[in-house]
Backbone as a printed PyTorch tensor [residue, N CA C, xyz], in Angstrom:
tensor([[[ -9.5340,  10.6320,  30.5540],
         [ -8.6500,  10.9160,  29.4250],
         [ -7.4870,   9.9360,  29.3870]],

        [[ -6.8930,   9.7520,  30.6730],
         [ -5.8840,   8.9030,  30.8870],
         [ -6.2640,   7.1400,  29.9060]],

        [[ -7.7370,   7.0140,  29.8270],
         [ -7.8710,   5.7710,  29.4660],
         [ -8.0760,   5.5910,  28.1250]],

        [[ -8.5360,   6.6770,  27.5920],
         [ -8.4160,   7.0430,  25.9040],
         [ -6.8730,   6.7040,  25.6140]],

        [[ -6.2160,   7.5550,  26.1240],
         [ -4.3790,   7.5060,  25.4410],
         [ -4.1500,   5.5570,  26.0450]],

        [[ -4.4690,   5.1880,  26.9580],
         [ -4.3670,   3.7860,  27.4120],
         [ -4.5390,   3.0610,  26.2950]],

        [[ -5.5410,   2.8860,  25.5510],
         [ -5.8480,   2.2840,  24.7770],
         [ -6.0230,   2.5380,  23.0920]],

        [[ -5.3200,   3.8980,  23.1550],
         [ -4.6690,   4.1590,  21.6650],
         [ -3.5160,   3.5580,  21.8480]],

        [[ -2.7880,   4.2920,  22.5980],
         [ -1.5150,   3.0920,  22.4980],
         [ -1.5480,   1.3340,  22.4100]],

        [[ -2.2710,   1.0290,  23.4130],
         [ -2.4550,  -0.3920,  22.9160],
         [ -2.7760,  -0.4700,  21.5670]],

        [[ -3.8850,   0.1190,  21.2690],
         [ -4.1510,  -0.2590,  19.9430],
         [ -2.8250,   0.0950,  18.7240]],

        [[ -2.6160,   1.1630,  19.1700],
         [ -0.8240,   1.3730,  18.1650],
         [  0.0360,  -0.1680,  17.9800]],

        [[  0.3330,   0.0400,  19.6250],
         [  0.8120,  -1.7150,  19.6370],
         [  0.6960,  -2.5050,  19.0580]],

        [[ -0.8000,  -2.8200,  19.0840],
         [ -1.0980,  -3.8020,  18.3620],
         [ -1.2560,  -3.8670,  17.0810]],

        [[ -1.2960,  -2.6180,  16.7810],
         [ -1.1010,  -2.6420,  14.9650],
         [  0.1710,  -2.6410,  14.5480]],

        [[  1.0920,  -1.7600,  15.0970],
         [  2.8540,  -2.4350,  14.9200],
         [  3.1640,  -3.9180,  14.6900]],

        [[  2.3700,  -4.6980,  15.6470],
         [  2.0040,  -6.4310,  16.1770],
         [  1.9870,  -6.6680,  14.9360]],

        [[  0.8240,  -6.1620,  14.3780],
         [  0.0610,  -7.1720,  13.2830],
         [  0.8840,  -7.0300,  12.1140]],

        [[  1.2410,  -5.9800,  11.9170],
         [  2.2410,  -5.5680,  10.4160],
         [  3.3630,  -6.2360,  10.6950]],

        [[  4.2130,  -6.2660,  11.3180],
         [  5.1420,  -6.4970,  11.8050],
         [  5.4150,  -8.2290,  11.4850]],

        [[  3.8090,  -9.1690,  12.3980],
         [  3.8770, -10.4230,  11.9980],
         [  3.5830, -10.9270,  10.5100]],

        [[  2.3490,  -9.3630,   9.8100],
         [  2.2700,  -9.9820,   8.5540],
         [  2.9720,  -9.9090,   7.3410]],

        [[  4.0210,  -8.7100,   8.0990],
         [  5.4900,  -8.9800,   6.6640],
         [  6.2980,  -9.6500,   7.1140]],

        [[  6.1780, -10.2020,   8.2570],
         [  7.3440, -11.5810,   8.2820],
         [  6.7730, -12.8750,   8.5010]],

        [[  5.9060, -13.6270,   8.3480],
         [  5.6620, -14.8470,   8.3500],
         [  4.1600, -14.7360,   7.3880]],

        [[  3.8040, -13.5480,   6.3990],
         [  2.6240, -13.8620,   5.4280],
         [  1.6510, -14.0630,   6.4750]],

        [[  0.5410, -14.1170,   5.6260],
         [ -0.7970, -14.6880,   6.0290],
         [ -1.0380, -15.9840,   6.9680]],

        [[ -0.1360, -16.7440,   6.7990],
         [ -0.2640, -18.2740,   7.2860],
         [  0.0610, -17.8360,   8.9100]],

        [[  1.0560, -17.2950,   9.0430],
         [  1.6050, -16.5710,  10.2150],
         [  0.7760, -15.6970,  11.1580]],

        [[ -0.2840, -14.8470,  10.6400],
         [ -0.9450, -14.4020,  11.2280],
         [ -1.9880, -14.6270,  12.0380]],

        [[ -1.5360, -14.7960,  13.6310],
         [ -2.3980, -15.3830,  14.2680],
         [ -2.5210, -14.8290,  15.4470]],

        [[ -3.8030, -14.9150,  16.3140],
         [ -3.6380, -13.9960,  17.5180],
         [ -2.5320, -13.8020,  18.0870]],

        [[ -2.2580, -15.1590,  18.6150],
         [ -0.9240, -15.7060,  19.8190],
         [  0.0370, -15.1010,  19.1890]],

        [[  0.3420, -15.4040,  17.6840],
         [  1.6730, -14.5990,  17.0110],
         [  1.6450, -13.1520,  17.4210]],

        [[  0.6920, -11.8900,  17.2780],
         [  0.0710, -10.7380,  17.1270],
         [  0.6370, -10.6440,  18.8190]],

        [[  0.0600, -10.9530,  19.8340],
         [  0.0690, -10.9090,  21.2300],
         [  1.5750, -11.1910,  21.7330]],

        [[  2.1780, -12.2370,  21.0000],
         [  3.8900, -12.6240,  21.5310],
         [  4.5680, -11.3760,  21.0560]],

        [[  4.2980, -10.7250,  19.5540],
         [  5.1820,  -9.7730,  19.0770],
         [  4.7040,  -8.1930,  19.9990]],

        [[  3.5000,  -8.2620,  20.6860],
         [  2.8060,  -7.0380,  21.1110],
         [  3.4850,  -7.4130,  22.7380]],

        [[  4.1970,  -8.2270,  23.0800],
         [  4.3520,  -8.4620,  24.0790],
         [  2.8920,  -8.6980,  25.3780]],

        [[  2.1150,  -9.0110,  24.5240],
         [  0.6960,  -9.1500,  25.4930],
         [ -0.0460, -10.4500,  25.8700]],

        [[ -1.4430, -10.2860,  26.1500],
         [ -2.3230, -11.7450,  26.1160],
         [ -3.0560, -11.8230,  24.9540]],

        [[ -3.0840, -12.6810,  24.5200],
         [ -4.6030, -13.3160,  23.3200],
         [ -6.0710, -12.2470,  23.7790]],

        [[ -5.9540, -12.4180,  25.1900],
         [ -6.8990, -11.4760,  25.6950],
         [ -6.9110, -10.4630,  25.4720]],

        [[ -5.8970,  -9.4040,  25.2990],
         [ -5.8770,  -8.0830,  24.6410],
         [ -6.1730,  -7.4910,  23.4400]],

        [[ -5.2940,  -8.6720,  22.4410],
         [ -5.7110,  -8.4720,  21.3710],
         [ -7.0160,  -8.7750,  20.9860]],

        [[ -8.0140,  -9.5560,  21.6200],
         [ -9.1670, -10.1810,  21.0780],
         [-10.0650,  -8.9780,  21.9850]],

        [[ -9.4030,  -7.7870,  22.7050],
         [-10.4780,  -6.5270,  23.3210],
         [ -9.9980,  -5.8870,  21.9920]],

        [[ -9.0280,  -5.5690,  21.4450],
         [ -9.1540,  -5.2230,  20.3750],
         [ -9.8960,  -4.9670,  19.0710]],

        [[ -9.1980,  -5.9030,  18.7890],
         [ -9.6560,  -6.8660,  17.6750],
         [-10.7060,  -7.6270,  17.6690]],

        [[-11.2780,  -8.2920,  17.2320],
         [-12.4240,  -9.1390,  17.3500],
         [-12.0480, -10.7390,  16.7630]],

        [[-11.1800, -10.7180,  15.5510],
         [-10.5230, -12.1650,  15.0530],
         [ -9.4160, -11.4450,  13.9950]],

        [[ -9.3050, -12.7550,  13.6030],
         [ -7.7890, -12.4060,  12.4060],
         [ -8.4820, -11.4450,  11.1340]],

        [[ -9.8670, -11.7010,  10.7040],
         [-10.0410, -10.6350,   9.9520],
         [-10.1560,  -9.4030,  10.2290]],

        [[-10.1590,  -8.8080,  11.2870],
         [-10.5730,  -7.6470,  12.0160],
         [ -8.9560,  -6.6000,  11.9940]],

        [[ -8.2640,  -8.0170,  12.2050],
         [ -7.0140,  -7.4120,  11.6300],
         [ -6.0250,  -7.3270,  10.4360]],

        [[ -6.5950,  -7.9310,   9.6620],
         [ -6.2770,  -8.1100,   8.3150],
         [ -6.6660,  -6.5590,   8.0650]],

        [[ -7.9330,  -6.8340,   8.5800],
         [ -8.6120,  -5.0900,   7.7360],
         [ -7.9890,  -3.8210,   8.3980]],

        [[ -7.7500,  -3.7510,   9.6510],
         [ -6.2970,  -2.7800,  10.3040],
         [ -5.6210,  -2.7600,   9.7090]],

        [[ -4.8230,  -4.2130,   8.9290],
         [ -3.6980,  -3.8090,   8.8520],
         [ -3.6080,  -2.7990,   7.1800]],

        [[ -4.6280,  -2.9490,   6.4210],
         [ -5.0120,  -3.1740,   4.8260],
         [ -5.5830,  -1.3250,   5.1810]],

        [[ -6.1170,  -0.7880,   5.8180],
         [ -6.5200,   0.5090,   6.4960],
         [ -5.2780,   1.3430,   6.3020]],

        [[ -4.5310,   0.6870,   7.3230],
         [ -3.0700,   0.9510,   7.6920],
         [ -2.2100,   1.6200,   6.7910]],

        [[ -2.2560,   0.2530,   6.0720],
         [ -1.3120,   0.7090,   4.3880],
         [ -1.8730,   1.7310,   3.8240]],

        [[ -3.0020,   1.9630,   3.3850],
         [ -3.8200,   2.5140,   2.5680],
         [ -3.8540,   4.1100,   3.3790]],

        [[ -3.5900,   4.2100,   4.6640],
         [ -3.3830,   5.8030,   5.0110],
         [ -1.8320,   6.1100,   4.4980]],

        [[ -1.2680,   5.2830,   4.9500],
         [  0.1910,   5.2790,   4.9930],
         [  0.6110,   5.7720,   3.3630]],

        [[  0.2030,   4.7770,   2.4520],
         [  0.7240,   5.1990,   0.8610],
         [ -0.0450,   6.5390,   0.5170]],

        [[ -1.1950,   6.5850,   1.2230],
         [ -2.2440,   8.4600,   0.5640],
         [ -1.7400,   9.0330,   1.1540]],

        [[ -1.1930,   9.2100,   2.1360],
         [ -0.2660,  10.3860,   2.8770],
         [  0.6270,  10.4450,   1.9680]],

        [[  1.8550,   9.0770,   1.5970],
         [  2.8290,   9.2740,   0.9850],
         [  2.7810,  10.0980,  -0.6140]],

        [[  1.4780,   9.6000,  -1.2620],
         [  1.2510,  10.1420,  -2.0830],
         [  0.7840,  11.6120,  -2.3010]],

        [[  0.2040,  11.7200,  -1.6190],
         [  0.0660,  13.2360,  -1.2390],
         [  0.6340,  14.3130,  -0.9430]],

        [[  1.7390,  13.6170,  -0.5400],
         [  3.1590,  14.5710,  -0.0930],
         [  3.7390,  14.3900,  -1.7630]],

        [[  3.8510,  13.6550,  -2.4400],
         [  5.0600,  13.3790,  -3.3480],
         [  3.8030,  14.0810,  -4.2950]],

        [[  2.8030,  14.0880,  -4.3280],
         [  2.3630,  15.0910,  -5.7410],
         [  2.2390,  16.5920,  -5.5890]],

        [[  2.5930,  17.0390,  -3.9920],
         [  2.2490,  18.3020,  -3.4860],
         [  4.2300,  18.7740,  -3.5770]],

        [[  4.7920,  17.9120,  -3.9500],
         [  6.0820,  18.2960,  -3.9180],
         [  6.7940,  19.6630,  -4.8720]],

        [[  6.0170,  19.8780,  -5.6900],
         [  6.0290,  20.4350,  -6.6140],
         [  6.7700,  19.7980,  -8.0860]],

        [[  6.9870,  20.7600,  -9.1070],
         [  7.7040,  20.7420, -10.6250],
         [  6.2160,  20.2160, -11.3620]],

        [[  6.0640,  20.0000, -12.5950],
         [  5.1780,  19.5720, -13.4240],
         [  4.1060,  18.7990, -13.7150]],

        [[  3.0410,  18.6190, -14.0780],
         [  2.3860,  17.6350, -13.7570],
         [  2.5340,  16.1800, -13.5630]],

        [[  3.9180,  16.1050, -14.9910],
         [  4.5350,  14.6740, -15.3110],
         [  5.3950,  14.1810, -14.2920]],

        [[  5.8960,  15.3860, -13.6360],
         [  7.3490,  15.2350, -12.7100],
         [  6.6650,  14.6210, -11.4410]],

        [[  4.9790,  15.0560, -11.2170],
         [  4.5590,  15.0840,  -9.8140],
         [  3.6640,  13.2690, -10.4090]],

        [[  3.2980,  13.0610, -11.4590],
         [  3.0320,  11.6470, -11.8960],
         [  4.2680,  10.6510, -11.3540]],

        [[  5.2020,  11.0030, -11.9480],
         [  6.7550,  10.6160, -11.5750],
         [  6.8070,   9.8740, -10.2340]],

        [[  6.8490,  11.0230,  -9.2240],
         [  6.8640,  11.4040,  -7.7300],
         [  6.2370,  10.2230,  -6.9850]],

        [[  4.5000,  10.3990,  -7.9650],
         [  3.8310,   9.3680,  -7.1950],
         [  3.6050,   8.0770,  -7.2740]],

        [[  4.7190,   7.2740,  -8.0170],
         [  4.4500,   6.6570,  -8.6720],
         [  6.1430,   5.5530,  -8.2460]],

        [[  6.7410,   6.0170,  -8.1240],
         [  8.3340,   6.1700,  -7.2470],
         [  7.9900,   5.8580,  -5.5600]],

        [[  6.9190,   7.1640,  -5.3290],
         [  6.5740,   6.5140,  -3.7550],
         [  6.1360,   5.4510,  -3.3830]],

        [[  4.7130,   5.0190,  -4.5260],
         [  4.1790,   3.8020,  -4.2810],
         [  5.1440,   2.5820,  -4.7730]],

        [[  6.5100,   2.7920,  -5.1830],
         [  7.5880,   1.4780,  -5.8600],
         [  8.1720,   1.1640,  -4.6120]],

        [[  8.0180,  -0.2400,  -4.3050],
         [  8.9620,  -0.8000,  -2.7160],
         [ 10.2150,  -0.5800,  -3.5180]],

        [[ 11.1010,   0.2230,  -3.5450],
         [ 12.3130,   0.8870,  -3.4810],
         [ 13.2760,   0.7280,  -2.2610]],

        [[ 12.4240,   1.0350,  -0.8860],
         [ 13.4700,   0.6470,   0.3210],
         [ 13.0130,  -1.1610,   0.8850]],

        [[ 13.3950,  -1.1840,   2.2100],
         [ 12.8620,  -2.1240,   3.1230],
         [ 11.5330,  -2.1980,   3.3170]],

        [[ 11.2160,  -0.5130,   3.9060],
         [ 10.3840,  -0.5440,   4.5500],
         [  8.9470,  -0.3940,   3.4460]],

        [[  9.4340,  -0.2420,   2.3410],
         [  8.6670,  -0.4920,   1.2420],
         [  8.1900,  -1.4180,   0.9820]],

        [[  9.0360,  -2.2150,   0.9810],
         [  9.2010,  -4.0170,   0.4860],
         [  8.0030,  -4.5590,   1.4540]],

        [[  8.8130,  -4.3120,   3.1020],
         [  7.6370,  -4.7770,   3.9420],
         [  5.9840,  -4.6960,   3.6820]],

        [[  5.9210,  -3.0850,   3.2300],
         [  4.3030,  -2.7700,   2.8980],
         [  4.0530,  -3.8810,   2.2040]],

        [[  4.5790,  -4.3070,   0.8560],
         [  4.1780,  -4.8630,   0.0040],
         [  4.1930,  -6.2730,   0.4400]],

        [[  4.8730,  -6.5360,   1.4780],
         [  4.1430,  -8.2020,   2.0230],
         [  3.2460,  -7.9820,   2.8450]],

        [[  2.6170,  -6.8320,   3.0480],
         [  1.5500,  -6.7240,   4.0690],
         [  0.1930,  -6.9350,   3.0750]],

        [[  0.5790,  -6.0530,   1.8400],
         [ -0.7980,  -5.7980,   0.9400],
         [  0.0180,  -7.2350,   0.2400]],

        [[  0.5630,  -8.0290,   0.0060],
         [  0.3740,  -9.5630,  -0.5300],
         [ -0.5780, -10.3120,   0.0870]],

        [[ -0.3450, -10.1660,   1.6960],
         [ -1.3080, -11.4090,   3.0170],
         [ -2.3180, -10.9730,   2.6720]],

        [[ -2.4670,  -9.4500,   2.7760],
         [ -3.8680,  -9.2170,   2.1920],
         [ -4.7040,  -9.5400,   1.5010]],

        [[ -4.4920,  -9.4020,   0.2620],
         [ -4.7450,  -9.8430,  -1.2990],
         [ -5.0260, -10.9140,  -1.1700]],

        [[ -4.2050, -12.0860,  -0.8710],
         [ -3.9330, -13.8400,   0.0110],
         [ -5.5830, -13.9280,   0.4630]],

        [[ -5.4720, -13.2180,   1.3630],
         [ -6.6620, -13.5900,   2.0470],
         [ -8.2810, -12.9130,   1.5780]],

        [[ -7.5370, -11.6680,   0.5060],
         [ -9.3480, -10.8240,  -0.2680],
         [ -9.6150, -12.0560,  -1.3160]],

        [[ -8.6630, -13.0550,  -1.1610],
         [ -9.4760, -14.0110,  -2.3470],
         [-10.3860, -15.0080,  -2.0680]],

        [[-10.6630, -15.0230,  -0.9470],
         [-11.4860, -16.1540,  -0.4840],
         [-12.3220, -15.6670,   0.9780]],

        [[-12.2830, -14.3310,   0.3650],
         [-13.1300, -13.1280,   1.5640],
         [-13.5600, -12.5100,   0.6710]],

        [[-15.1790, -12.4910,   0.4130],
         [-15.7970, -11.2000,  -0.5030],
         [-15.8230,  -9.9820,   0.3090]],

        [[-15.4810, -10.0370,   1.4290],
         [-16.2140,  -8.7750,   2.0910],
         [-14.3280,  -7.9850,   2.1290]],

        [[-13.5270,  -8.9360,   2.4770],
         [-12.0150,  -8.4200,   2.0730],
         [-11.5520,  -7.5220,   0.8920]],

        [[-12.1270,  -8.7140,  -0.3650],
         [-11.9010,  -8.7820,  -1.6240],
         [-12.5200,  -6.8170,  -2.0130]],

        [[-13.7060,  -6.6620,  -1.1110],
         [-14.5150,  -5.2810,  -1.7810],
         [-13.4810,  -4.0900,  -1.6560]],

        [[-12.7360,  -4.6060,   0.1990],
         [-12.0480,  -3.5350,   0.5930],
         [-10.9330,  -3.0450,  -0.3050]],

        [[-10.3110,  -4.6850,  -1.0240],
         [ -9.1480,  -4.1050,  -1.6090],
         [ -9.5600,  -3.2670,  -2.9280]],

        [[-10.5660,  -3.8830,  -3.4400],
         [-10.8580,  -3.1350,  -5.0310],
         [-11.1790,  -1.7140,  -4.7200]],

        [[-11.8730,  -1.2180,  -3.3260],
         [-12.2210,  -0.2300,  -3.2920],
         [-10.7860,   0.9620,  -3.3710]],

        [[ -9.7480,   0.4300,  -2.5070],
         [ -8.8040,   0.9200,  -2.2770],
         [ -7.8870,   0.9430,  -3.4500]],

        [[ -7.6460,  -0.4510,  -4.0360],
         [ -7.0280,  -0.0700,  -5.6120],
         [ -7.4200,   0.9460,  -6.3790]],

        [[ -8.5360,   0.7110,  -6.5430],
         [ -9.8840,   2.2540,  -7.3160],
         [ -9.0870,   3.4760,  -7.3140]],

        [[ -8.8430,   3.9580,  -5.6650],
         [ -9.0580,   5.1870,  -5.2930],
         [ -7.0520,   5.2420,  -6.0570]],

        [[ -6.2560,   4.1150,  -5.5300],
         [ -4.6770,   4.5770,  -6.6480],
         [ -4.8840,   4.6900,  -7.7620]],

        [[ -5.9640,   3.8510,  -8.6160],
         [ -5.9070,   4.0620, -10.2300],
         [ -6.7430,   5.5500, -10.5800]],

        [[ -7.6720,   5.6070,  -9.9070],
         [ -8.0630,   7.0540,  -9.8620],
         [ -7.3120,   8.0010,  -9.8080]],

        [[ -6.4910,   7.9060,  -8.3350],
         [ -5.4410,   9.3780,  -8.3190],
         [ -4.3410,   9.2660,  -9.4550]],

        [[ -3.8170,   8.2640, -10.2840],
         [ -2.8750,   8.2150, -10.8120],
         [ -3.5920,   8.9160, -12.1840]],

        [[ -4.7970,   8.1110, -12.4850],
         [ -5.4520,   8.5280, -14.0020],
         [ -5.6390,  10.3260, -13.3690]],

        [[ -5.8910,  10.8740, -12.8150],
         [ -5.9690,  12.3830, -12.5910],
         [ -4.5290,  12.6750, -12.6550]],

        [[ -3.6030,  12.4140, -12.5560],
         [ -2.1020,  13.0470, -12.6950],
         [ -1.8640,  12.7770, -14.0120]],

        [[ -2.1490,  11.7030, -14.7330],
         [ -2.1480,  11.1390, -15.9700],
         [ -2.6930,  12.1730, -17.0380]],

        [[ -3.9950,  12.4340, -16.5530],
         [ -5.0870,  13.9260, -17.4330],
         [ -4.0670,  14.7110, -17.3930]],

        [[ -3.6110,  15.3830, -15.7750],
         [ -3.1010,  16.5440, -15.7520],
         [ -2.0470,  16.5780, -16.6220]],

        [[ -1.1100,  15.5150, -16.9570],
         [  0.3450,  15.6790, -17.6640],
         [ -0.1550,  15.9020, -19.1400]],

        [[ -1.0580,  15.0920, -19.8120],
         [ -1.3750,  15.3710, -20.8940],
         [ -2.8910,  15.7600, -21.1830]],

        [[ -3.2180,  17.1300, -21.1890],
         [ -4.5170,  17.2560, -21.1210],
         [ -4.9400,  17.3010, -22.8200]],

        [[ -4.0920,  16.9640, -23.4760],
         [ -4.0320,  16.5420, -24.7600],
         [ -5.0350,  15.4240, -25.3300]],

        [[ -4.8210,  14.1410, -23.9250],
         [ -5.1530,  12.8180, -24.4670],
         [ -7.1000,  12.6520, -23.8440]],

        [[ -7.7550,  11.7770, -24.5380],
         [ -9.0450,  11.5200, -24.5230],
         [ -9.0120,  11.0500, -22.8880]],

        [[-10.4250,  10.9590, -22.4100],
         [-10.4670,  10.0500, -20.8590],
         [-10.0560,   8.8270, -21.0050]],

        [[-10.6590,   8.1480, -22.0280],
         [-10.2170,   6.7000, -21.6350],
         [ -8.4970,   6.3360, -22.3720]],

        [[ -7.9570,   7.2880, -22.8010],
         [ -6.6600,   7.2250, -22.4440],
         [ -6.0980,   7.3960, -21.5770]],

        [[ -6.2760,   8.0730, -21.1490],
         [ -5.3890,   8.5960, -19.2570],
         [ -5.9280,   7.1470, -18.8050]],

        [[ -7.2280,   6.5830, -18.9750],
         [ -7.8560,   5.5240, -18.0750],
         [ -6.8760,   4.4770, -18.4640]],

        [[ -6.5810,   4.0760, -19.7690],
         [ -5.7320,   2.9460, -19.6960],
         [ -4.5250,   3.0210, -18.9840]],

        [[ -3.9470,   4.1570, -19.4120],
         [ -2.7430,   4.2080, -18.9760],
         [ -2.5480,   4.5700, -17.5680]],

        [[ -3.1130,   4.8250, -16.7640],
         [ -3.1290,   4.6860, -15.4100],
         [ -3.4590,   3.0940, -15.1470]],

        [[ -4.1280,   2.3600, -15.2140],
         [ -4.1660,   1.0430, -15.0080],
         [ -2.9280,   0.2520, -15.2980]],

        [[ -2.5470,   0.5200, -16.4510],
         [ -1.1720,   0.2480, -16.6490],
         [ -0.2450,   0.8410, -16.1240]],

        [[  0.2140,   1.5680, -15.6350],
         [  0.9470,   2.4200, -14.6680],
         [  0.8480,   1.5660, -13.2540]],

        [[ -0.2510,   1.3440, -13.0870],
         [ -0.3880,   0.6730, -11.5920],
         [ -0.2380,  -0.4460, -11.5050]],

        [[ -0.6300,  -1.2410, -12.3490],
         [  0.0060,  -2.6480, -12.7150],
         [  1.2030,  -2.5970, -12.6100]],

        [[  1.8230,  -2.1670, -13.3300],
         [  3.1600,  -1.9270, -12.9680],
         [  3.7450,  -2.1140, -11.8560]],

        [[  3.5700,  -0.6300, -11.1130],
         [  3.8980,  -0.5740,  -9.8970],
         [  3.7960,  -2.1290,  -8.9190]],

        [[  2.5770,  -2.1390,  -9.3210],
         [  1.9970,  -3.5360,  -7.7550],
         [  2.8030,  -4.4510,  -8.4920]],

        [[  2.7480,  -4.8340,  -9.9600],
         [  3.7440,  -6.1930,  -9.7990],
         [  5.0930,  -6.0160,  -9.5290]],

        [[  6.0440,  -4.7800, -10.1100],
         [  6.8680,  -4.4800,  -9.5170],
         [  6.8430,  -5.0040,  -7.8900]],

        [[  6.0770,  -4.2580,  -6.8750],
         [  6.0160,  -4.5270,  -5.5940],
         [  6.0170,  -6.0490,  -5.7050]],

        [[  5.2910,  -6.1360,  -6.1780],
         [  4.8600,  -8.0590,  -5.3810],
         [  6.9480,  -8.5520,  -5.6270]],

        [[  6.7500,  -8.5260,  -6.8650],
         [  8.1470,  -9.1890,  -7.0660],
         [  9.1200,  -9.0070,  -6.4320]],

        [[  9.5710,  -7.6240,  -6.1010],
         [ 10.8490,  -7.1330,  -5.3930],
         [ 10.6260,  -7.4120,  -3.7010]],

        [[  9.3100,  -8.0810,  -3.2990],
         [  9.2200,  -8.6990,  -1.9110],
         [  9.7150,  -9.5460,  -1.8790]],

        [[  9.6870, -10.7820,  -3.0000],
         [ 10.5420, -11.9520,  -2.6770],
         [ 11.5900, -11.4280,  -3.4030]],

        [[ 12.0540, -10.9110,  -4.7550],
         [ 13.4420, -11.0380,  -5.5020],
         [ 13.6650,  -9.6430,  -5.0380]],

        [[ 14.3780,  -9.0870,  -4.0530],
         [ 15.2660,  -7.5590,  -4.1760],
         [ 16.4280,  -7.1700,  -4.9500]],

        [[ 16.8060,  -8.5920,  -5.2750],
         [ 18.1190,  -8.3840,  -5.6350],
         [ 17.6630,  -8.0000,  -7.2700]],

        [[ 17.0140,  -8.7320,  -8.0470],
         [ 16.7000,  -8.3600,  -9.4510],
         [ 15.4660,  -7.1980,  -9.5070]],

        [[ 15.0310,  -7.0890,  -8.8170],
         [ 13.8400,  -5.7890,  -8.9410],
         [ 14.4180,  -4.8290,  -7.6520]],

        [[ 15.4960,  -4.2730,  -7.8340],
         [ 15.9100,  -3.3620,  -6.9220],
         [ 15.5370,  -2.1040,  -7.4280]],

        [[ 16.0870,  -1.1230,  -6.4650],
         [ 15.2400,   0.1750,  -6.6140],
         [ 16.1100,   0.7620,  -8.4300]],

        [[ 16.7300,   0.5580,  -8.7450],
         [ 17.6540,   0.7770, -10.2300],
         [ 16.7440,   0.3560, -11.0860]],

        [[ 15.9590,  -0.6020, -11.1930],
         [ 15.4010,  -1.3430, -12.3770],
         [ 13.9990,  -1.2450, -12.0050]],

        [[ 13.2210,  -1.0850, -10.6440],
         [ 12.1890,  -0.1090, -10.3640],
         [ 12.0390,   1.1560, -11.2230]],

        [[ 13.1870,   1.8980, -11.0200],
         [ 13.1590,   3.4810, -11.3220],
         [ 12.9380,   3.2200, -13.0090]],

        [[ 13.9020,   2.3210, -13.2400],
         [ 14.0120,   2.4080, -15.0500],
         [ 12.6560,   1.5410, -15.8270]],

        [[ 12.1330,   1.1050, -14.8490],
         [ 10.8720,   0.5160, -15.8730],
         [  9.6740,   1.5180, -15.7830]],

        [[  9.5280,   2.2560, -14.6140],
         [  8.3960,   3.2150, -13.9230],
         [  8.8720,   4.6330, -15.2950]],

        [[ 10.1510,   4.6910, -15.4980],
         [ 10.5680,   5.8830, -16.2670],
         [ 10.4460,   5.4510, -17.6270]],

        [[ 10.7730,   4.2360, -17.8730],
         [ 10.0330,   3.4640, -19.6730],
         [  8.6280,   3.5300, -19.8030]],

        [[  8.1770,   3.1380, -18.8480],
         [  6.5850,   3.4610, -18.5440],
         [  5.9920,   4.5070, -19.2490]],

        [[  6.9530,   5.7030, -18.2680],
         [  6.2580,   6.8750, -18.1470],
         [  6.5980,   7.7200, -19.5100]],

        [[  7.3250,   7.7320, -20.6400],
         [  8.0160,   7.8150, -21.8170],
         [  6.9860,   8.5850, -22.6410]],

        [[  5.6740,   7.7330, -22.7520],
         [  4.8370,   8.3630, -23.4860],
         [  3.8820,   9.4030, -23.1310]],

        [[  3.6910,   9.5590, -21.7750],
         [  3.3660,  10.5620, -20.9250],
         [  3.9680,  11.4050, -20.9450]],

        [[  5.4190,  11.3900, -20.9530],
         [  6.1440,  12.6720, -21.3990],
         [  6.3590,  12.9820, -22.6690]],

        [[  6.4140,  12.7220, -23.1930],
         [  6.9000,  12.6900, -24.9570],
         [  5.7480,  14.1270, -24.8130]],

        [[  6.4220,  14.9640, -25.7200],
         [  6.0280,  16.4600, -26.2190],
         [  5.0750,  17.2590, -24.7560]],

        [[  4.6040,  16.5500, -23.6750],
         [  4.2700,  17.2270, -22.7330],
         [  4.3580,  18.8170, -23.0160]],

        [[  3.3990,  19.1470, -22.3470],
         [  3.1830,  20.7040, -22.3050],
         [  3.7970,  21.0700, -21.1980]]])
């Protein structure tokens, strides 16, 4: 048992490692030796790990992707309205703090690198899918008024949003801060609320 917890923790480590190097030096940055200096370890550890840099790309892209469905999950289980809990989830997924911002240079290296990785490229679409999905279901729920492939657009657009929001406020914080986050996600959301039930 002792060697199970041995090597979750390492592996914790080393995923702290990898996020850690890939919101501060991007994709270009990400490299065993980098991963192993910040894990305080050997190349050797990480490569019992890991297997190469894609092995951790896809940890780290895993990572995010529990991290924001938890977050989201909490913020639509929060309660008030359907629109309020659209709102919620939609606010969580906006890099608003630091540690927001960071995600969003993690899922940039990512992205960076699903473009010239088909087998990357599947993971991310699969995972985008499953946000435009949960958003178009909060979307139905607020207005069960509107046709499917309305909720469908407008969840795509909703998420667009969001991610370019993110991308941008990784490099510019100062002009896409959490104030002008909140007020474009809430212009957004305008027609979703308008006469709501």
């Amino acid at each position: 048992m002792a060697r199970r917890r041995d090597l979750t923790g390492q592996r914790e480590r080393l995923s702290a490692a990898t996020w850690s190097v890939l919101a501060d030096h991007g994709l270009a940055g990400l490299t065993l030796r980098a991963v192993a200096e910040r894990a305080g370890c050997t190349t050797g550890m990480v490569l019992h790990t890991f297997a190469d840099k894609r092995a951790l790309l896809v940890h780290a892209r895993e990572l995010l992707h529990q991290r924001t469905g938890e977050r989201a999950d909490a913020a639509a289980s929060a309660g008030g309205d359907p629109s309020d809990a659209l709102r919620a989830v939609l606010l969580q997924a906006a890099s608003t703090t630091e540690e927001k911002r960071e995600e969003a240079r993690v899922w940039i290296g990512f992205l960076a690198a699903a473009l010239a990785d088909p087998a990357l490229a599947e993971l991310h679409r699969r995972y985008n899918r499953s946000f435009v999905d949960r958003i178009r279901r909060l979307v139905a729920a607020a207005r069960p008024d509107w046709e499917p492939a309305a909720c469908a657009a407008t969840a795509t657009t909703l998420v667009a949003l969001v991610e370019g929001l993110n991308t941008l406020a990784a490099v510019d914080p100062d002009t896409y801060r959490d104030e002008a986050q909140r007020s474009a996600i809430d212009a957004a959301l305008a027609p979703v609320r308008l006469n709501a039930p």
